[in-house]
XYZ file of N, CA, C and O in Angstrom:
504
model
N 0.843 -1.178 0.000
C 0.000 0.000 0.000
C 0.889 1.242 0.000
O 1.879 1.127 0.723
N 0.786 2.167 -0.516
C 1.525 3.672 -0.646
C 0.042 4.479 -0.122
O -1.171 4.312 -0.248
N 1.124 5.591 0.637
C -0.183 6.372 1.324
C -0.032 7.500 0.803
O 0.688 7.509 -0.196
N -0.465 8.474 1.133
C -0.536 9.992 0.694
C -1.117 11.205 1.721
O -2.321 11.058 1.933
N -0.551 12.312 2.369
C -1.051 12.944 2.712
C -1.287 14.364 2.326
O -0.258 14.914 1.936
N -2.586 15.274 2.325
C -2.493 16.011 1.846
C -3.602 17.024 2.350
O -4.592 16.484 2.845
N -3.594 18.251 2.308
C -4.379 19.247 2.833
C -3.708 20.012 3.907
O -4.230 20.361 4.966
N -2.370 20.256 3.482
C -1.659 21.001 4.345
C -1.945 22.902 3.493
O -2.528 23.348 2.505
N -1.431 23.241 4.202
C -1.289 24.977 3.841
C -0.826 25.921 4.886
O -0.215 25.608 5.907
N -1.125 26.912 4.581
C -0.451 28.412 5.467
C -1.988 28.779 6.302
O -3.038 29.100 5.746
N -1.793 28.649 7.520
C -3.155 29.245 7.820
C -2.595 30.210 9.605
O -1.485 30.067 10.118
N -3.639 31.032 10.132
C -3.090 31.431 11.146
C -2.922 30.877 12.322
O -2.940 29.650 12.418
N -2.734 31.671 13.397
C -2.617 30.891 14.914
C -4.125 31.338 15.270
O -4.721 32.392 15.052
N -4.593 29.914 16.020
C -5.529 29.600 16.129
C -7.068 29.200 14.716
O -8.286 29.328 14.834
N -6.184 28.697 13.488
C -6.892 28.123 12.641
C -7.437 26.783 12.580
O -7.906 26.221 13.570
N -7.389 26.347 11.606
C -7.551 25.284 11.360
C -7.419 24.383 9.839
O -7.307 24.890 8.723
N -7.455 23.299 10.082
C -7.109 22.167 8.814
C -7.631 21.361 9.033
O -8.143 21.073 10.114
N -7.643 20.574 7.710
C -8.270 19.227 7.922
C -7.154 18.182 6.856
O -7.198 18.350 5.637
N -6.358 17.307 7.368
C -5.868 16.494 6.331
C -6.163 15.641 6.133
O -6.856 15.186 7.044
N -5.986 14.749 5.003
C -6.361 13.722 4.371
C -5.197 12.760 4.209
O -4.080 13.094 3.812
N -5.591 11.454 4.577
C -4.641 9.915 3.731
C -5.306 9.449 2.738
O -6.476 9.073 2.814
N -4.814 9.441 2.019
C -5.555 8.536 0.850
C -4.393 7.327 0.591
O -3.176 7.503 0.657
N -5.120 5.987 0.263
C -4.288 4.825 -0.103
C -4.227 4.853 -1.530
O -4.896 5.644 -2.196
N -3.207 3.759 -2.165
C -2.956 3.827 -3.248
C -2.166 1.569 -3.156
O -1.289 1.035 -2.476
N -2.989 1.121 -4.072
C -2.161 -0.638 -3.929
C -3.136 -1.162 -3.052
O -3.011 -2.368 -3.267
N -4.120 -1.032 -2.113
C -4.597 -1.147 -1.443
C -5.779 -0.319 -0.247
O -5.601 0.775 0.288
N -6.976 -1.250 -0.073
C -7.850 -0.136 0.313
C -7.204 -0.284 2.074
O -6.689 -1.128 2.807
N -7.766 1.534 2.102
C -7.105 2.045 3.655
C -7.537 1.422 4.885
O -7.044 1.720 5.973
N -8.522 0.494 4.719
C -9.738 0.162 5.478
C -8.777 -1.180 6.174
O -9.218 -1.441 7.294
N -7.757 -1.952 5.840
C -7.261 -3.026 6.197
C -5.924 -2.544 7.200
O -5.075 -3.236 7.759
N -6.114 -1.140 7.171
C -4.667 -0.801 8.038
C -4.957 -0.093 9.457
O -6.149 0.202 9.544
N -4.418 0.161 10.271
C -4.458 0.907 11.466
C -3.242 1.988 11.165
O -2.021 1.851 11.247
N -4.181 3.282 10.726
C -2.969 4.390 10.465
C -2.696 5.042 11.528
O -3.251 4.973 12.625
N -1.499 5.925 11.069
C -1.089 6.934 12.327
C -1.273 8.314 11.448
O -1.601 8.389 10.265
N -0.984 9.328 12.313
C -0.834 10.440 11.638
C 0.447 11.095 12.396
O 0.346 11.232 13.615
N 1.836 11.572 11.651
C 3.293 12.378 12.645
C 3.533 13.517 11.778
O 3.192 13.884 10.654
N 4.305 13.963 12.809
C 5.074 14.937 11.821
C 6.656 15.112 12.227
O 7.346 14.446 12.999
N 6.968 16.247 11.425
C 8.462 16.463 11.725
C 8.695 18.099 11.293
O 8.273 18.661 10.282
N 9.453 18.631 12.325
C 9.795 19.985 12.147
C 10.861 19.701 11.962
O 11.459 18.671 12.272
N 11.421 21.187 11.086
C 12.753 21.208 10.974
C 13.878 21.088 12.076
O 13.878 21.838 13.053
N 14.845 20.106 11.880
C 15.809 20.356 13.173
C 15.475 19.041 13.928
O 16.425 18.597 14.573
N 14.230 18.270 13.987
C 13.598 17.813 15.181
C 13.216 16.311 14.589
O 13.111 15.950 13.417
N 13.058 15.625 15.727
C 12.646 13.835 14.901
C 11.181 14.159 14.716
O 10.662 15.241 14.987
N 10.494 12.945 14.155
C 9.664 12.849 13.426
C 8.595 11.880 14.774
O 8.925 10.775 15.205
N 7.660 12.448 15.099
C 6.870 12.449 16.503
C 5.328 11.598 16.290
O 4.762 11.917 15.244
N 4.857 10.937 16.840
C 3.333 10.766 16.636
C 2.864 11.350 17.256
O 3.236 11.673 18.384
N 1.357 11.838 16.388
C 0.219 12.708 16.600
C -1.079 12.076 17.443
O -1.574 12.388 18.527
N -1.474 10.842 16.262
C -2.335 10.442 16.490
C -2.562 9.058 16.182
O -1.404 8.705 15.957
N -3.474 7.751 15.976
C -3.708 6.533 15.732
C -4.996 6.119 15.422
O -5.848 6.750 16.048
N -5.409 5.308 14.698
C -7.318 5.112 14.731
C -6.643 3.208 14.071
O -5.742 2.833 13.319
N -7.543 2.637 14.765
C -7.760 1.176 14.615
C -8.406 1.229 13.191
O -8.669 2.273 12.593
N -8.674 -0.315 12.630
C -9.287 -0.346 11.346
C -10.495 0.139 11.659
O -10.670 1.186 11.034
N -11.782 -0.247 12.612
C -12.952 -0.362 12.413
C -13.275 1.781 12.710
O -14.169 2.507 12.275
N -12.105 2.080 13.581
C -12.411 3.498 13.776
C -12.790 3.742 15.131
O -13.036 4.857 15.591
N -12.840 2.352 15.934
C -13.795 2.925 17.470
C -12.369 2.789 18.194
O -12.501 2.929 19.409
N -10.842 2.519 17.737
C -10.223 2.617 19.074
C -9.290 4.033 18.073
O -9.082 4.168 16.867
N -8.936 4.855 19.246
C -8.070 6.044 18.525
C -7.093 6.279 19.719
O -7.368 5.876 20.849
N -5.872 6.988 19.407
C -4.914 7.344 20.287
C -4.114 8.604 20.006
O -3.718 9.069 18.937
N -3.995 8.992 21.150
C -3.273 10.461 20.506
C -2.092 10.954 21.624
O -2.125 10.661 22.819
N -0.832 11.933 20.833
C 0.059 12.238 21.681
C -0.951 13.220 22.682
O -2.060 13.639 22.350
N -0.318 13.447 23.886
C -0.778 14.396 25.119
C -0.697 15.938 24.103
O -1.831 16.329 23.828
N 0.256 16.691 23.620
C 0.676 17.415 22.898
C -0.704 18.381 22.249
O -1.045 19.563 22.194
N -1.213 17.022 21.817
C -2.701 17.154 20.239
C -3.809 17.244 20.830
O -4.769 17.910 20.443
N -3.732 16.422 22.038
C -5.120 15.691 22.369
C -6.274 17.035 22.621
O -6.027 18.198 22.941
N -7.714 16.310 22.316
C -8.027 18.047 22.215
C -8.400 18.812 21.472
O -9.554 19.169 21.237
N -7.217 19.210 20.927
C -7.182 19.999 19.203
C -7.261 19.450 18.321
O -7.834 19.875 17.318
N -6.573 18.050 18.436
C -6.657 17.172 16.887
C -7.742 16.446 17.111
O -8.334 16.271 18.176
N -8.048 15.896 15.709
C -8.935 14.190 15.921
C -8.761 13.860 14.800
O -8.743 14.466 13.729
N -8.564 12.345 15.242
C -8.455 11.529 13.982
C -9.421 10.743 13.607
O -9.698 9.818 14.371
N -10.256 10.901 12.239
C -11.150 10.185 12.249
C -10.988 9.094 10.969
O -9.786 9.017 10.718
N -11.672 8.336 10.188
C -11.506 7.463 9.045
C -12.732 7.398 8.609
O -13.573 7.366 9.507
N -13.358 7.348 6.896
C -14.277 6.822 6.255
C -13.527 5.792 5.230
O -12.781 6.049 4.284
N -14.019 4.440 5.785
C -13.641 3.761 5.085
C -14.453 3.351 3.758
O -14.213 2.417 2.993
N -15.464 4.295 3.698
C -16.281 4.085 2.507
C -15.274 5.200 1.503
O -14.813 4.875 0.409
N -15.215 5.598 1.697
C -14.306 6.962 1.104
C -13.361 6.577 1.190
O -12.703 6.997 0.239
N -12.568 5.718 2.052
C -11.228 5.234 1.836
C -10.160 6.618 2.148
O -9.319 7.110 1.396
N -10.603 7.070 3.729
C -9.704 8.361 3.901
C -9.057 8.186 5.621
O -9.806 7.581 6.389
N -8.240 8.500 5.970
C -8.083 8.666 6.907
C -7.858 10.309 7.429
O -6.930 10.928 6.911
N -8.638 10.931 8.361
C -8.532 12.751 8.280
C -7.947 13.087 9.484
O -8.408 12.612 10.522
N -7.387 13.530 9.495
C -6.547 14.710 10.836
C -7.196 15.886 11.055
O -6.876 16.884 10.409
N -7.851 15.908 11.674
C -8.918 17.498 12.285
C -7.796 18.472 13.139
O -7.327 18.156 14.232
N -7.466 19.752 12.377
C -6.568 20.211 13.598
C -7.349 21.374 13.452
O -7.847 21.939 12.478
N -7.324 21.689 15.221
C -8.006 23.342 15.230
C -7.314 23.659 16.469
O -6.905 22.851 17.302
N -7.212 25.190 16.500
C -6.434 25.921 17.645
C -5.195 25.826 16.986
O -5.114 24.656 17.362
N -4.392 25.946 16.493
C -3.466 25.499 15.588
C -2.642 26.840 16.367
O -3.127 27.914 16.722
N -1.299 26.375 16.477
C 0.078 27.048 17.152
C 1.530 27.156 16.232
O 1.887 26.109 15.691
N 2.101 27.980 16.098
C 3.452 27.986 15.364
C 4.384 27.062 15.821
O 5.460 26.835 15.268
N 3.828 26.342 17.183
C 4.500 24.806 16.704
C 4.207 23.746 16.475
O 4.819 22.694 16.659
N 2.944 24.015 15.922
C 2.432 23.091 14.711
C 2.705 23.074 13.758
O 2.036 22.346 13.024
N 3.991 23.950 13.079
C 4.310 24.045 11.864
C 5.391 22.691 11.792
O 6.362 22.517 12.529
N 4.949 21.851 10.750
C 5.750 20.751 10.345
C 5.208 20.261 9.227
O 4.190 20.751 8.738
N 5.857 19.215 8.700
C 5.483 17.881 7.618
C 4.972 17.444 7.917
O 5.507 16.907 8.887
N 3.579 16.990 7.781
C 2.792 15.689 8.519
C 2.484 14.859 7.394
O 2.157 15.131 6.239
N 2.711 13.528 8.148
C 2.783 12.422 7.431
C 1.784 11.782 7.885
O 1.333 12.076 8.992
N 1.093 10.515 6.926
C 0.775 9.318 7.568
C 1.173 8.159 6.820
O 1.422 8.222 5.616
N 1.251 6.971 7.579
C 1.680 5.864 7.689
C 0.754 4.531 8.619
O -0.050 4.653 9.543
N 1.147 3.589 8.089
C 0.276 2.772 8.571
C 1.121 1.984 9.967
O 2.267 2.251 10.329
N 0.216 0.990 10.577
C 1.267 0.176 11.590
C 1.229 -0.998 10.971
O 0.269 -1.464 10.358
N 2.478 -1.567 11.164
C 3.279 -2.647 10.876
C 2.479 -4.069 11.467
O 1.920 -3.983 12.561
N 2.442 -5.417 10.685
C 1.721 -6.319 11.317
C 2.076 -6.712 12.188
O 1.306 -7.112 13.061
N 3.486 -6.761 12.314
C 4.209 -7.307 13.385
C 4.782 -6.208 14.074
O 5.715 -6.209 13.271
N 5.098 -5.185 14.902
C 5.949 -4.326 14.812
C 6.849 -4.928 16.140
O 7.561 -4.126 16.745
N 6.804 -6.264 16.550
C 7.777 -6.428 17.601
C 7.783 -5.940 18.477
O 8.695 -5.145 18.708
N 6.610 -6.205 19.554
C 6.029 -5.320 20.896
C 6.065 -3.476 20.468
O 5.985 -2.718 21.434
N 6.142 -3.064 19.552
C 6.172 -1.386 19.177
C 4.089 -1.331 19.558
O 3.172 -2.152 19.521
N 4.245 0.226 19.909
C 2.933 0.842 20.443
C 2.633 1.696 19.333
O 3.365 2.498 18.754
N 1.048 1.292 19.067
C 1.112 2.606 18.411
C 1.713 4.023 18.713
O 1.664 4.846 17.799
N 2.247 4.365 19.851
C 3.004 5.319 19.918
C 4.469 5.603 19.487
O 5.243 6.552 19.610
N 4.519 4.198 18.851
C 5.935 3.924 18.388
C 5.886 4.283 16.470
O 5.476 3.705 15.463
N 6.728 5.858 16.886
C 7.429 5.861 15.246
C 7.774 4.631 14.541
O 7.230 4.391 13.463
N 8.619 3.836 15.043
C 9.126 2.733 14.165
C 8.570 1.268 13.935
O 8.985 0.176 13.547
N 7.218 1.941 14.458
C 6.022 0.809 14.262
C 5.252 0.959 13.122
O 4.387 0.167 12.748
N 5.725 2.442 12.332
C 4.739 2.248 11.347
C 5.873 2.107 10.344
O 7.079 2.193 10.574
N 5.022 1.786 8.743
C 6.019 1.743 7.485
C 4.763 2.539 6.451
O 3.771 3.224 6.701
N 5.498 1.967 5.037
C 4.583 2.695 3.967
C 4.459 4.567 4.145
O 3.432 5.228 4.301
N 5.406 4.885 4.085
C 5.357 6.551 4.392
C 5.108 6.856 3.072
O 5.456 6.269 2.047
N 4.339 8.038 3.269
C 4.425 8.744 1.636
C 4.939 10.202 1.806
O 5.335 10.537 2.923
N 4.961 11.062 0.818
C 5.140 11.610 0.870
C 4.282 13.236 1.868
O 3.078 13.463 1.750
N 4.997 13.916 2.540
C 3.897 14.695 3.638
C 3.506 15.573 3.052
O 3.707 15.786 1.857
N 2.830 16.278 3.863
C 2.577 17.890 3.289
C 2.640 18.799 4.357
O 2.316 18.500 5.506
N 3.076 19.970 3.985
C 3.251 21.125 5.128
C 2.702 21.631 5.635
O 1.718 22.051 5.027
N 2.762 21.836 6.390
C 1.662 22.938 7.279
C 2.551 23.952 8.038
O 3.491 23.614 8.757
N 2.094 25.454 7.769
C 2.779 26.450 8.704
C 1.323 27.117 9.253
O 0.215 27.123 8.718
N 1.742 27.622 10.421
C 0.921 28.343 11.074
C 1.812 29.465 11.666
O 2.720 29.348 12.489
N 1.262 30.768 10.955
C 1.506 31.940 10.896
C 1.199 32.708 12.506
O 0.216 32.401 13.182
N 2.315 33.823 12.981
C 1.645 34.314 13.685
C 1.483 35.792 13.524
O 0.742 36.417 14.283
């Protein structure tokens, strides 16, 4: 599966976004995605998590709150709801799926997921 994220842009402090995963090789509906990002300078962090069916979700302390992660798997999307949005929310956000096996890794574990695609940016202006 190759993922895709997208619906990043320039918006202010205290805005909002909404991003999108879209799959590609495979429908999104068979994976448990994450949603991270990465600022310049800085590792690459998890945001958020949603199970296949959509009823279990997880999120860094950081987000919780402001973000939500939701999924239509009829639509075949996975979305990142961000509002209240802060200038250090400015990063790449990615999503990625979790790994079948990831070897005791948590969904809170970066190196639990694979299939990265390419991110999209987000700045938040102040």
């Amino acid at each position: 599966v190759q993922l895709q994220a997208s619906g990043g842009g320039l918006v202010q402090v205290g805005g909002s976004l909404r991003l999108s995963c879209t799959a590609s090789g495979d429908t999104i509906s068979n994976y448990h995605i994450g949603w991270f990002r990465q600022a310049p300078g800085k590792d690459r962090e998890f945001l958020a998590g949603i199970g296949r069916r959509g009823s279990s979700t997880s999120y860094q302390g950081s987000v919780r709150g402001r973000f939500t992660i939701s999924r239509n798997n009829v639509k075949s999307t996975v979305d990142l709801q961000m509002n209240n949005l802060k200038p250090e929310d400015t990063a790449v956000y990615y999503c990625a799926r979790k790994k079948d096996n990831p070897a005791g890794g948590t969904n809170y574990d970066v190196w639990a997921y694979e299939s990265w695609g390419p991110g999209t940016l987000v700045t938040v202006s102040s």
